[in-house]
């Protein structure tokens, strides 16, 4: 509970005497009411500003002069607020109250029965808490309206930019058509005009495709054609698509993809699209004569791709919003290349579908930008080596598979399915039993659910990865959680693959076809960090 929310449940009281304060303290404490005693009305007014559920005062310590600041405080309340005031008095109604009416005052005539006092205080606090609920609803409504106003402004900006971006390619198309009608041209001139129109039509197509792709991803209707590919091929395809724009911008492109294959599992066309968008973005925000660099390398478990430029850079307060839809950070309209603000959003969402990530770094305006993409490594299955086949790198058609699944029906069907396609299956009903079976049965592959009692699949993967015998054992997550962040979490925990239920048999076959299995030699002693897995 925050200090403010606790203050809002307090009863503020100015007692007539120390004895009254002690009696009231015991009475309210027994009833679970938090009371804050103030020495005088000035202190009480200060506490009201910090939050209160109700105010209890004795008329004996109140005079018209002293009560005026309190009345002014009550008059300044916001529209939702009507702070309950409980006045204990021997009079019928104090004169100062008649001269300055206050709406929410409850008068208790002395002597006051304790149960009556408690009942009135409880009712006042309940009434006040309802007022705070109204306040919270009003504040939430205001926040929602502010966000809607922000979205509305962004929509207007996007529509204006969309109109601008569409007119850019439409204008030369229209002008080229006019020229073809009005003047006699040589074959070379007509060819040049047609090439201009062809380029502009491609630009229009790209704009429309990007918009449709963002919509498809948002609605979950985009499908990836996943294969194990060399990421360098996708990068080269992306470079080929962006090269004309980079050349047109009079920039130098440097490429360093290394000599070794960079194997990932993904949609080659979509990954090339990501690279092209990153290159177009770099070229767009880099002045003529600038430099754009593309690099890729393999790191443990990941392939890392970087796109770096020495362009206009990104301000520190804009870094976090770079990937927001329709957000543009080029405030210099003289550049004339604002874009729709969807390219980087599309890249981020496509990479999430590949269980990948993207981040951006810039030292500030004028310092250029670096976009870093990380994708999980896909280890290709090689049945032979340059020397002779090795049992530790072979790809057998029959695997010893441990299935960890807490739902009996799924566990049984998956066991029979794997056995039907030729594998030996060991089953476990949760993560704890899964670890035990792994130690005893030495599986070549582990398939595990994520959400399970006692020990979930993420914990299971981490426990197995801590044991040196399972450093390279293929771990496959098979779960109903299919969001990009779920896939990333599974891969981070140690899984090599993430399959979403219900798993397609063809997809399962493809996963097994690409596995490189290391024979597991498990002993019961502690793992390398001194703890049992």
mmCIF file of N, CA and C in Angstrom, residues 329-447:
data_model
loop_
_atom_site.group_PDB
_atom_site.id
_atom_site.type_symbol
_atom_site.label_atom_id
_atom_site.label_comp_id
_atom_site.label_asym_id
_atom_site.label_seq_id
_atom_site.Cartn_x
_atom_site.Cartn_y
_atom_site.Cartn_z
ATOM 1 N N UNK A 329 11.271 10.260 -36.691
ATOM 2 C CA UNK A 329 12.179 11.055 -35.881
ATOM 3 C C UNK A 329 12.968 12.077 -36.675
ATOM 4 N N UNK A 330 12.695 12.164 -37.960
ATOM 5 C CA UNK A 330 13.378 13.177 -38.760
ATOM 6 C C UNK A 330 12.545 14.449 -38.730
ATOM 7 N N UNK A 331 12.949 15.409 -37.943
ATOM 8 C CA UNK A 331 12.178 16.642 -37.814
ATOM 9 C C UNK A 331 12.533 17.646 -38.894
ATOM 10 N N UNK A 332 13.565 17.367 -39.695
ATOM 11 C CA UNK A 332 13.980 18.293 -40.737
ATOM 12 C C UNK A 332 13.186 18.004 -42.004
ATOM 13 N N UNK A 333 12.124 18.749 -42.227
ATOM 14 C CA UNK A 333 11.274 18.504 -43.391
ATOM 15 C C UNK A 333 11.982 18.880 -44.698
ATOM 16 N N UNK A 334 13.116 19.599 -44.591
ATOM 17 C CA UNK A 334 13.847 19.931 -45.789
ATOM 18 C C UNK A 334 14.395 18.673 -46.469
ATOM 19 N N UNK A 335 14.534 17.607 -45.687
ATOM 20 C CA UNK A 335 15.071 16.386 -46.259
ATOM 21 C C UNK A 335 14.096 15.745 -47.239
ATOM 22 N N UNK A 336 12.794 15.947 -47.006
ATOM 23 C CA UNK A 336 11.790 15.449 -47.938
ATOM 24 C C UNK A 336 11.654 13.954 -47.980
ATOM 25 N N UNK A 337 12.166 13.225 -46.948
ATOM 26 C CA UNK A 337 12.082 11.763 -46.927
ATOM 27 C C UNK A 337 11.572 11.298 -45.585
ATOM 28 N N UNK A 338 10.452 11.830 -45.155
ATOM 29 C CA UNK A 338 9.961 11.514 -43.809
ATOM 30 C C UNK A 338 9.581 10.046 -43.675
ATOM 31 N N UNK A 339 9.000 9.462 -44.704
ATOM 32 C CA UNK A 339 8.574 8.069 -44.598
ATOM 33 C C UNK A 339 7.281 7.939 -43.802
ATOM 34 N N UNK A 340 6.748 6.718 -43.788
ATOM 35 C CA UNK A 340 5.483 6.470 -43.108
ATOM 36 C C UNK A 340 5.656 6.117 -41.645
ATOM 37 N N UNK A 341 6.861 5.811 -41.225
ATOM 38 C CA UNK A 341 7.060 5.419 -39.829
ATOM 39 C C UNK A 341 6.588 4.003 -39.560
ATOM 40 N N UNK A 342 6.659 3.127 -40.581
ATOM 41 C CA UNK A 342 6.232 1.740 -40.372
ATOM 42 C C UNK A 342 7.349 0.743 -40.642
ATOM 43 N N UNK A 343 8.423 1.178 -41.304
ATOM 44 C CA UNK A 343 9.474 0.252 -41.697
ATOM 45 C C UNK A 343 10.128 -0.443 -40.525
ATOM 46 N N UNK A 344 10.528 0.332 -39.500
ATOM 47 C CA UNK A 344 11.196 -0.261 -38.347
ATOM 48 C C UNK A 344 10.228 -1.077 -37.504
ATOM 49 N N UNK A 345 8.973 -0.635 -37.428
ATOM 50 C CA UNK A 345 7.961 -1.425 -36.723
ATOM 51 C C UNK A 345 7.802 -2.788 -37.383
ATOM 52 N N UNK A 346 7.758 -2.790 -38.698
ATOM 53 C CA UNK A 346 7.610 -4.040 -39.447
ATOM 54 C C UNK A 346 8.806 -4.949 -39.210
ATOM 55 N N UNK A 347 10.007 -4.387 -39.223
ATOM 56 C CA UNK A 347 11.209 -5.181 -38.971
ATOM 57 C C UNK A 347 11.144 -5.829 -37.596
ATOM 58 N N UNK A 348 10.803 -5.042 -36.582
ATOM 59 C CA UNK A 348 10.751 -5.567 -35.217
ATOM 60 C C UNK A 348 9.741 -6.711 -35.105
ATOM 61 N N UNK A 349 8.566 -6.536 -35.701
ATOM 62 C CA UNK A 349 7.526 -7.553 -35.572
ATOM 63 C C UNK A 349 7.868 -8.812 -36.359
ATOM 64 N N UNK A 350 8.487 -8.657 -37.516
ATOM 65 C CA UNK A 350 8.901 -9.841 -38.272
ATOM 66 C C UNK A 350 9.991 -10.604 -37.522
ATOM 67 N N UNK A 351 10.913 -9.889 -36.913
ATOM 68 C CA UNK A 351 11.974 -10.557 -36.162
ATOM 69 C C UNK A 351 11.415 -11.275 -34.944
ATOM 70 N N UNK A 352 10.416 -10.693 -34.298
ATOM 71 C CA UNK A 352 9.786 -11.379 -33.170
ATOM 72 C C UNK A 352 9.182 -12.709 -33.610
ATOM 73 N N UNK A 353 8.603 -12.734 -34.813
ATOM 74 C CA UNK A 353 8.046 -13.991 -35.316
ATOM 75 C C UNK A 353 9.135 -15.031 -35.557
ATOM 76 N N UNK A 354 10.372 -14.568 -35.711
ATOM 77 C CA UNK A 354 11.518 -15.474 -35.866
ATOM 78 C C UNK A 354 12.220 -15.729 -34.539
ATOM 79 N N UNK A 355 11.584 -15.327 -33.420
ATOM 80 C CA UNK A 355 12.209 -15.434 -32.094
ATOM 81 C C UNK A 355 13.487 -14.613 -32.018
ATOM 82 N N UNK A 356 13.553 -13.562 -32.822
ATOM 83 C CA UNK A 356 14.717 -12.689 -32.827
ATOM 84 C C UNK A 356 14.434 -11.372 -32.143
ATOM 85 N N UNK A 357 15.469 -10.555 -32.019
ATOM 86 C CA UNK A 357 15.340 -9.247 -31.388
ATOM 87 C C UNK A 357 16.062 -8.204 -32.230
ATOM 88 N N UNK A 358 15.722 -6.946 -31.998
ATOM 89 C CA UNK A 358 16.430 -5.834 -32.621
ATOM 90 C C UNK A 358 16.529 -4.715 -31.611
ATOM 91 N N UNK A 359 17.666 -4.053 -31.586
ATOM 92 C CA UNK A 359 17.846 -2.895 -30.718
ATOM 93 C C UNK A 359 18.626 -1.840 -31.474
ATOM 94 N N UNK A 360 18.523 -0.602 -30.998
ATOM 95 C CA UNK A 360 19.177 0.511 -31.678
ATOM 96 C C UNK A 360 20.041 1.261 -30.688
ATOM 97 N N UNK A 361 21.156 1.766 -31.191
ATOM 98 C CA UNK A 361 22.033 2.602 -30.368
ATOM 99 C C UNK A 361 22.464 3.818 -31.181
ATOM 100 N N UNK A 362 22.486 4.963 -30.534
ATOM 101 C CA UNK A 362 22.998 6.186 -31.150
ATOM 102 C C UNK A 362 23.580 7.053 -30.052
ATOM 103 N N UNK A 363 24.713 7.670 -30.335
ATOM 104 C CA UNK A 363 25.324 8.586 -29.367
ATOM 105 C C UNK A 363 24.680 9.959 -29.372
ATOM 106 N N UNK A 364 23.672 10.151 -30.227
ATOM 107 C CA UNK A 364 22.952 11.426 -30.242
ATOM 108 C C UNK A 364 22.848 11.983 -31.652
ATOM 109 N N UNK A 365 22.235 13.140 -31.759
ATOM 110 C CA UNK A 365 22.040 13.768 -33.061
ATOM 111 C C UNK A 365 23.380 14.022 -33.743
ATOM 112 N N UNK A 366 23.421 13.664 -35.032
ATOM 113 C CA UNK A 366 24.637 13.850 -35.799
ATOM 114 C C UNK A 366 25.677 12.772 -35.596
ATOM 115 N N UNK A 367 25.390 11.755 -34.779
ATOM 116 C CA UNK A 367 26.377 10.735 -34.440
ATOM 117 C C UNK A 367 26.095 9.385 -35.083
ATOM 118 N N UNK A 368 25.140 9.325 -35.999
ATOM 119 C CA UNK A 368 24.835 8.063 -36.652
ATOM 120 C C UNK A 368 24.053 7.111 -35.766
ATOM 121 N N UNK A 369 23.696 5.959 -36.336
ATOM 122 C CA UNK A 369 22.898 4.964 -35.614
ATOM 123 C C UNK A 369 23.406 3.568 -35.941
ATOM 124 N N UNK A 370 23.190 2.647 -34.994
ATOM 125 C CA UNK A 370 23.526 1.242 -35.205
ATOM 126 C C UNK A 370 22.342 0.387 -34.789
ATOM 127 N N UNK A 371 21.830 -0.414 -35.725
ATOM 128 C CA UNK A 371 20.752 -1.357 -35.435
ATOM 129 C C UNK A 371 21.368 -2.759 -35.352
ATOM 130 N N UNK A 372 21.068 -3.464 -34.262
ATOM 131 C CA UNK A 372 21.637 -4.788 -34.032
ATOM 132 C C UNK A 372 20.521 -5.822 -33.980
ATOM 133 N N UNK A 373 20.602 -6.809 -34.857
ATOM 134 C CA UNK A 373 19.615 -7.892 -34.949
ATOM 135 C C UNK A 373 20.257 -9.168 -34.416
ATOM 136 N N UNK A 374 19.510 -9.906 -33.609
ATOM 137 C CA UNK A 374 19.978 -11.204 -33.100
ATOM 138 C C UNK A 374 18.948 -12.276 -33.424
ATOM 139 N N UNK A 375 19.418 -13.356 -34.029
ATOM 140 C CA UNK A 375 18.556 -14.486 -34.379
ATOM 141 C C UNK A 375 19.188 -15.769 -33.846
ATOM 142 N N UNK A 376 18.370 -16.704 -33.353
ATOM 143 C CA UNK A 376 18.924 -17.964 -32.845
ATOM 144 C C UNK A 376 19.614 -18.756 -33.947
ATOM 145 N N UNK A 377 20.724 -19.361 -33.589
ATOM 146 C CA UNK A 377 21.450 -20.202 -34.538
ATOM 147 C C UNK A 377 20.658 -21.477 -34.793
ATOM 148 N N UNK A 378 20.612 -21.892 -36.054
ATOM 149 C CA UNK A 378 20.057 -23.203 -36.408
ATOM 150 C C UNK A 378 21.223 -24.069 -36.836
ATOM 151 N N UNK A 379 21.458 -25.160 -36.110
ATOM 152 C CA UNK A 379 22.601 -26.024 -36.417
ATOM 153 C C UNK A 379 22.197 -27.004 -37.501
ATOM 154 N N UNK A 380 22.834 -26.973 -38.666
ATOM 155 C CA UNK A 380 22.462 -27.913 -39.731
ATOM 156 C C UNK A 380 22.865 -29.331 -39.393
ATOM 157 N N UNK A 381 22.113 -30.257 -39.929
ATOM 158 C CA UNK A 381 22.389 -31.679 -39.698
ATOM 159 C C UNK A 381 23.273 -32.212 -40.813
ATOM 160 N N UNK A 382 24.480 -32.640 -40.490
ATOM 161 C CA UNK A 382 25.409 -33.188 -41.476
ATOM 162 C C UNK A 382 25.626 -34.666 -41.186
ATOM 163 N N UNK A 383 25.152 -35.507 -42.071
ATOM 164 C CA UNK A 383 25.262 -36.947 -41.830
ATOM 165 C C UNK A 383 26.676 -37.452 -42.030
ATOM 166 N N UNK A 384 27.512 -36.673 -42.728
ATOM 167 C CA UNK A 384 28.899 -37.079 -42.934
ATOM 168 C C UNK A 384 29.799 -35.907 -42.681
ATOM 169 N N UNK A 385 31.046 -36.203 -42.422
ATOM 170 C CA UNK A 385 32.058 -35.172 -42.276
ATOM 171 C C UNK A 385 33.101 -35.403 -43.347
ATOM 172 N N UNK A 386 34.145 -34.581 -43.368
ATOM 173 C CA UNK A 386 35.185 -34.740 -44.368
ATOM 174 C C UNK A 386 35.971 -36.022 -44.114
ATOM 175 N N UNK A 387 35.986 -36.488 -42.881
ATOM 176 C CA UNK A 387 36.711 -37.709 -42.572
ATOM 177 C C UNK A 387 35.743 -38.883 -42.614
ATOM 178 N N UNK A 388 35.319 -39.350 -41.450
ATOM 179 C CA UNK A 388 34.405 -40.485 -41.391
ATOM 180 C C UNK A 388 33.256 -40.150 -40.486
ATOM 181 N N UNK A 389 32.122 -40.840 -40.625
ATOM 182 C CA UNK A 389 30.963 -40.542 -39.784
ATOM 183 C C UNK A 389 31.324 -40.701 -38.318
ATOM 184 N N UNK A 390 30.777 -39.825 -37.515
ATOM 185 C CA UNK A 390 31.029 -39.855 -36.075
ATOM 186 C C UNK A 390 29.733 -40.058 -35.343
ATOM 187 N N UNK A 391 29.693 -40.950 -34.342
ATOM 188 C CA UNK A 391 28.446 -41.197 -33.624
ATOM 189 C C UNK A 391 27.979 -39.988 -32.856
ATOM 190 N N UNK A 392 28.874 -39.029 -32.550
ATOM 191 C CA UNK A 392 28.450 -37.855 -31.784
ATOM 192 C C UNK A 392 27.840 -36.789 -32.659
ATOM 193 N N UNK A 393 27.993 -36.869 -33.993
ATOM 194 C CA UNK A 393 27.421 -35.849 -34.859
ATOM 195 C C UNK A 393 26.479 -36.445 -35.892
ATOM 196 N N UNK A 394 26.175 -37.732 -35.764
ATOM 197 C CA UNK A 394 25.286 -38.363 -36.727
ATOM 198 C C UNK A 394 23.861 -37.914 -36.523
ATOM 199 N N UNK A 395 23.058 -38.094 -37.575
ATOM 200 C CA UNK A 395 21.646 -37.744 -37.508
ATOM 201 C C UNK A 395 20.816 -39.006 -37.662
ATOM 202 N N UNK A 396 20.600 -39.731 -36.607
ATOM 203 C CA UNK A 396 19.884 -40.999 -36.723
ATOM 204 C C UNK A 396 18.423 -40.759 -37.059
ATOM 205 N N UNK A 397 17.828 -41.759 -37.728
ATOM 206 C CA UNK A 397 16.400 -41.663 -38.018
ATOM 207 C C UNK A 397 15.569 -42.001 -36.793
ATOM 208 N N UNK A 398 16.209 -42.651 -35.811
ATOM 209 C CA UNK A 398 15.501 -43.041 -34.591
ATOM 210 C C UNK A 398 16.168 -42.347 -33.397
ATOM 211 N N UNK A 399 15.381 -41.598 -32.638
ATOM 212 C CA UNK A 399 15.886 -40.866 -31.481
ATOM 213 C C UNK A 399 15.296 -41.428 -30.190
ATOM 214 N N UNK A 400 16.043 -41.279 -29.136
ATOM 215 C CA UNK A 400 15.535 -41.563 -27.797
ATOM 216 C C UNK A 400 15.023 -40.226 -27.240
ATOM 217 N N UNK A 401 13.694 -40.112 -27.146
ATOM 218 C CA UNK A 401 13.050 -38.827 -26.861
ATOM 219 C C UNK A 401 12.376 -38.860 -25.490
ATOM 220 N N UNK A 402 12.677 -37.860 -24.681
ATOM 221 C CA UNK A 402 11.978 -37.678 -23.407
ATOM 222 C C UNK A 402 10.871 -36.651 -23.604
ATOM 223 N N UNK A 403 9.624 -37.045 -23.346
ATOM 224 C CA UNK A 403 8.471 -36.153 -23.446
ATOM 225 C C UNK A 403 8.027 -35.785 -22.034
ATOM 226 N N UNK A 404 8.030 -34.482 -21.731
ATOM 227 C CA UNK A 404 7.627 -33.989 -20.415
ATOM 228 C C UNK A 404 6.338 -33.187 -20.610
ATOM 229 N N UNK A 405 5.229 -33.728 -20.140
ATOM 230 C CA UNK A 405 3.913 -33.115 -20.382
ATOM 231 C C UNK A 405 2.966 -33.521 -19.254
ATOM 232 N N UNK A 406 2.313 -32.530 -18.643
ATOM 233 C CA UNK A 406 1.454 -32.835 -17.494
ATOM 234 C C UNK A 406 0.040 -33.222 -17.889
ATOM 235 N N UNK A 407 -0.387 -32.953 -19.109
ATOM 236 C CA UNK A 407 -1.732 -33.308 -19.543
ATOM 237 C C UNK A 407 -1.727 -34.723 -20.118
ATOM 238 N N UNK A 408 -2.425 -35.672 -19.484
ATOM 239 C CA UNK A 408 -2.335 -37.077 -19.916
ATOM 240 C C UNK A 408 -2.686 -37.291 -21.380
ATOM 241 N N UNK A 409 -3.762 -36.663 -21.862
ATOM 242 C CA UNK A 409 -4.192 -36.896 -23.238
ATOM 243 C C UNK A 409 -3.111 -36.449 -24.228
ATOM 244 N N UNK A 410 -2.544 -35.265 -24.001
ATOM 245 C CA UNK A 410 -1.497 -34.768 -24.901
ATOM 246 C C UNK A 410 -0.270 -35.651 -24.810
ATOM 247 N N UNK A 411 0.079 -36.054 -23.592
ATOM 248 C CA UNK A 411 1.260 -36.887 -23.386
ATOM 249 C C UNK A 411 1.116 -38.217 -24.131
ATOM 250 N N UNK A 412 -0.049 -38.836 -24.009
ATOM 251 C CA UNK A 412 -0.270 -40.138 -24.639
ATOM 252 C C UNK A 412 -0.244 -40.029 -26.162
ATOM 253 N N UNK A 413 -0.954 -39.027 -26.689
ATOM 254 C CA UNK A 413 -1.014 -38.879 -28.147
ATOM 255 C C UNK A 413 0.364 -38.561 -28.714
ATOM 256 N N UNK A 414 1.110 -37.670 -28.038
ATOM 257 C CA UNK A 414 2.441 -37.318 -28.536
ATOM 258 C C UNK A 414 3.372 -38.531 -28.483
ATOM 259 N N UNK A 415 3.257 -39.333 -27.426
ATOM 260 C CA UNK A 415 4.080 -40.542 -27.327
ATOM 261 C C UNK A 415 3.801 -41.475 -28.505
ATOM 262 N N UNK A 416 2.527 -41.718 -28.784
ATOM 263 C CA UNK A 416 2.170 -42.623 -29.882
ATOM 264 C C UNK A 416 2.579 -42.035 -31.234
ATOM 265 N N UNK A 417 2.452 -40.726 -31.374
ATOM 266 C CA UNK A 417 2.827 -40.078 -32.624
ATOM 267 C C UNK A 417 4.323 -40.226 -32.880
ATOM 268 N N UNK A 418 5.131 -39.976 -31.859
ATOM 269 C CA UNK A 418 6.580 -40.096 -32.014
ATOM 270 C C UNK A 418 6.987 -41.544 -32.264
ATOM 271 N N UNK A 419 6.337 -42.473 -31.580
ATOM 272 C CA UNK A 419 6.642 -43.884 -31.811
ATOM 273 C C UNK A 419 6.243 -44.301 -33.216
ATOM 274 N N UNK A 420 5.135 -43.729 -33.713
ATOM 275 C CA UNK A 420 4.670 -44.081 -35.053
ATOM 276 C C UNK A 420 5.644 -43.625 -36.134
ATOM 277 N N UNK A 421 6.381 -42.550 -35.862
ATOM 278 C CA UNK A 421 7.339 -42.086 -36.870
ATOM 279 C C UNK A 421 8.757 -42.573 -36.554
ATOM 280 N N UNK A 422 8.843 -43.579 -35.637
ATOM 281 C CA UNK A 422 10.080 -44.317 -35.492
ATOM 282 C C UNK A 422 10.950 -43.999 -34.311
ATOM 283 N N UNK A 423 10.470 -43.253 -33.311
ATOM 284 C CA UNK A 423 11.325 -42.861 -32.197
ATOM 285 C C UNK A 423 11.003 -43.657 -30.932
ATOM 286 N N UNK A 424 12.009 -43.801 -30.081
ATOM 287 C CA UNK A 424 11.839 -44.401 -28.764
ATOM 288 C C UNK A 424 11.443 -43.293 -27.790
ATOM 289 N N UNK A 425 10.385 -43.485 -27.009
ATOM 290 C CA UNK A 425 9.821 -42.409 -26.195
ATOM 291 C C UNK A 425 9.840 -42.768 -24.716
ATOM 292 N N UNK A 426 10.311 -41.819 -23.915
ATOM 293 C CA UNK A 426 10.243 -41.885 -22.455
ATOM 294 C C UNK A 426 9.315 -40.748 -22.027
ATOM 295 N N UNK A 427 8.457 -40.984 -21.036
ATOM 296 C CA UNK A 427 7.512 -39.945 -20.641
ATOM 297 C C UNK A 427 7.749 -39.535 -19.196
ATOM 298 N N UNK A 428 7.411 -38.269 -18.914
ATOM 299 C CA UNK A 428 7.442 -37.725 -17.554
ATOM 300 C C UNK A 428 6.266 -36.787 -17.405
ATOM 301 N N UNK A 429 5.708 -36.733 -16.188
ATOM 302 C CA UNK A 429 4.462 -36.005 -15.976
ATOM 303 C C UNK A 429 4.662 -34.566 -15.519
ATOM 304 N N UNK A 430 5.864 -34.177 -15.145
ATOM 305 C CA UNK A 430 6.140 -32.788 -14.780
ATOM 306 C C UNK A 430 7.647 -32.583 -14.830
ATOM 307 N N UNK A 431 8.086 -31.351 -14.526
ATOM 308 C CA UNK A 431 9.497 -31.025 -14.628
ATOM 309 C C UNK A 431 10.378 -31.796 -13.677
ATOM 310 N N UNK A 432 9.907 -32.012 -12.457
ATOM 311 C CA UNK A 432 10.707 -32.754 -11.473
ATOM 312 C C UNK A 432 10.972 -34.170 -11.974
ATOM 313 N N UNK A 433 9.906 -34.847 -12.407
ATOM 314 C CA UNK A 433 10.078 -36.199 -12.941
ATOM 315 C C UNK A 433 10.896 -36.169 -14.227
ATOM 316 N N UNK A 434 10.758 -35.070 -14.984
ATOM 317 C CA UNK A 434 11.530 -34.943 -16.214
ATOM 318 C C UNK A 434 13.024 -34.930 -15.958
ATOM 319 N N UNK A 435 13.457 -34.195 -14.930
ATOM 320 C CA UNK A 435 14.880 -34.174 -14.577
ATOM 321 C C UNK A 435 15.335 -35.566 -14.158
ATOM 322 N N UNK A 436 14.519 -36.232 -13.347
ATOM 323 C CA UNK A 436 14.878 -37.577 -12.881
ATOM 324 C C UNK A 436 15.025 -38.538 -14.060
ATOM 325 N N UNK A 437 14.078 -38.492 -14.991
ATOM 326 C CA UNK A 437 14.134 -39.389 -16.150
ATOM 327 C C UNK A 437 15.323 -39.046 -17.050
ATOM 328 N N UNK A 438 15.628 -37.773 -17.174
ATOM 329 C CA UNK A 438 16.770 -37.378 -17.998
ATOM 330 C C UNK A 438 18.068 -37.944 -17.428
ATOM 331 N N UNK A 439 18.205 -37.868 -16.101
ATOM 332 C CA UNK A 439 19.415 -38.403 -15.476
ATOM 333 C C UNK A 439 19.513 -39.927 -15.645
ATOM 334 N N UNK A 440 18.374 -40.596 -15.574
ATOM 335 C CA UNK A 440 18.380 -42.059 -15.602
ATOM 336 C C UNK A 440 18.388 -42.628 -17.016
ATOM 337 N N UNK A 441 17.648 -41.990 -17.944
ATOM 338 C CA UNK A 441 17.417 -42.602 -19.257
ATOM 339 C C UNK A 441 18.312 -42.049 -20.369
ATOM 340 N N UNK A 442 19.009 -40.973 -20.107
ATOM 341 C CA UNK A 442 19.946 -40.393 -21.087
ATOM 342 C C UNK A 442 19.280 -40.126 -22.444
ATOM 343 N N UNK A 443 18.236 -39.309 -22.502
ATOM 344 C CA UNK A 443 17.566 -39.043 -23.782
ATOM 345 C C UNK A 443 18.464 -38.266 -24.733
ATOM 346 N N UNK A 444 18.249 -38.481 -26.035
ATOM 347 C CA UNK A 444 18.961 -37.713 -27.054
ATOM 348 C C UNK A 444 18.246 -36.406 -27.368
ATOM 349 N N UNK A 445 16.942 -36.358 -27.123
ATOM 350 C CA UNK A 445 16.122 -35.168 -27.380
ATOM 351 C C UNK A 445 15.127 -35.041 -26.233
ATOM 352 N N UNK A 446 14.843 -33.805 -25.833
ATOM 353 C CA UNK A 446 13.834 -33.561 -24.807
ATOM 354 C C UNK A 446 12.767 -32.642 -25.382
ATOM 355 N N UNK A 447 11.510 -33.079 -25.299
ATOM 356 C CA UNK A 447 10.368 -32.239 -25.669
ATOM 357 C C UNK A 447 9.596 -31.940 -24.391
#
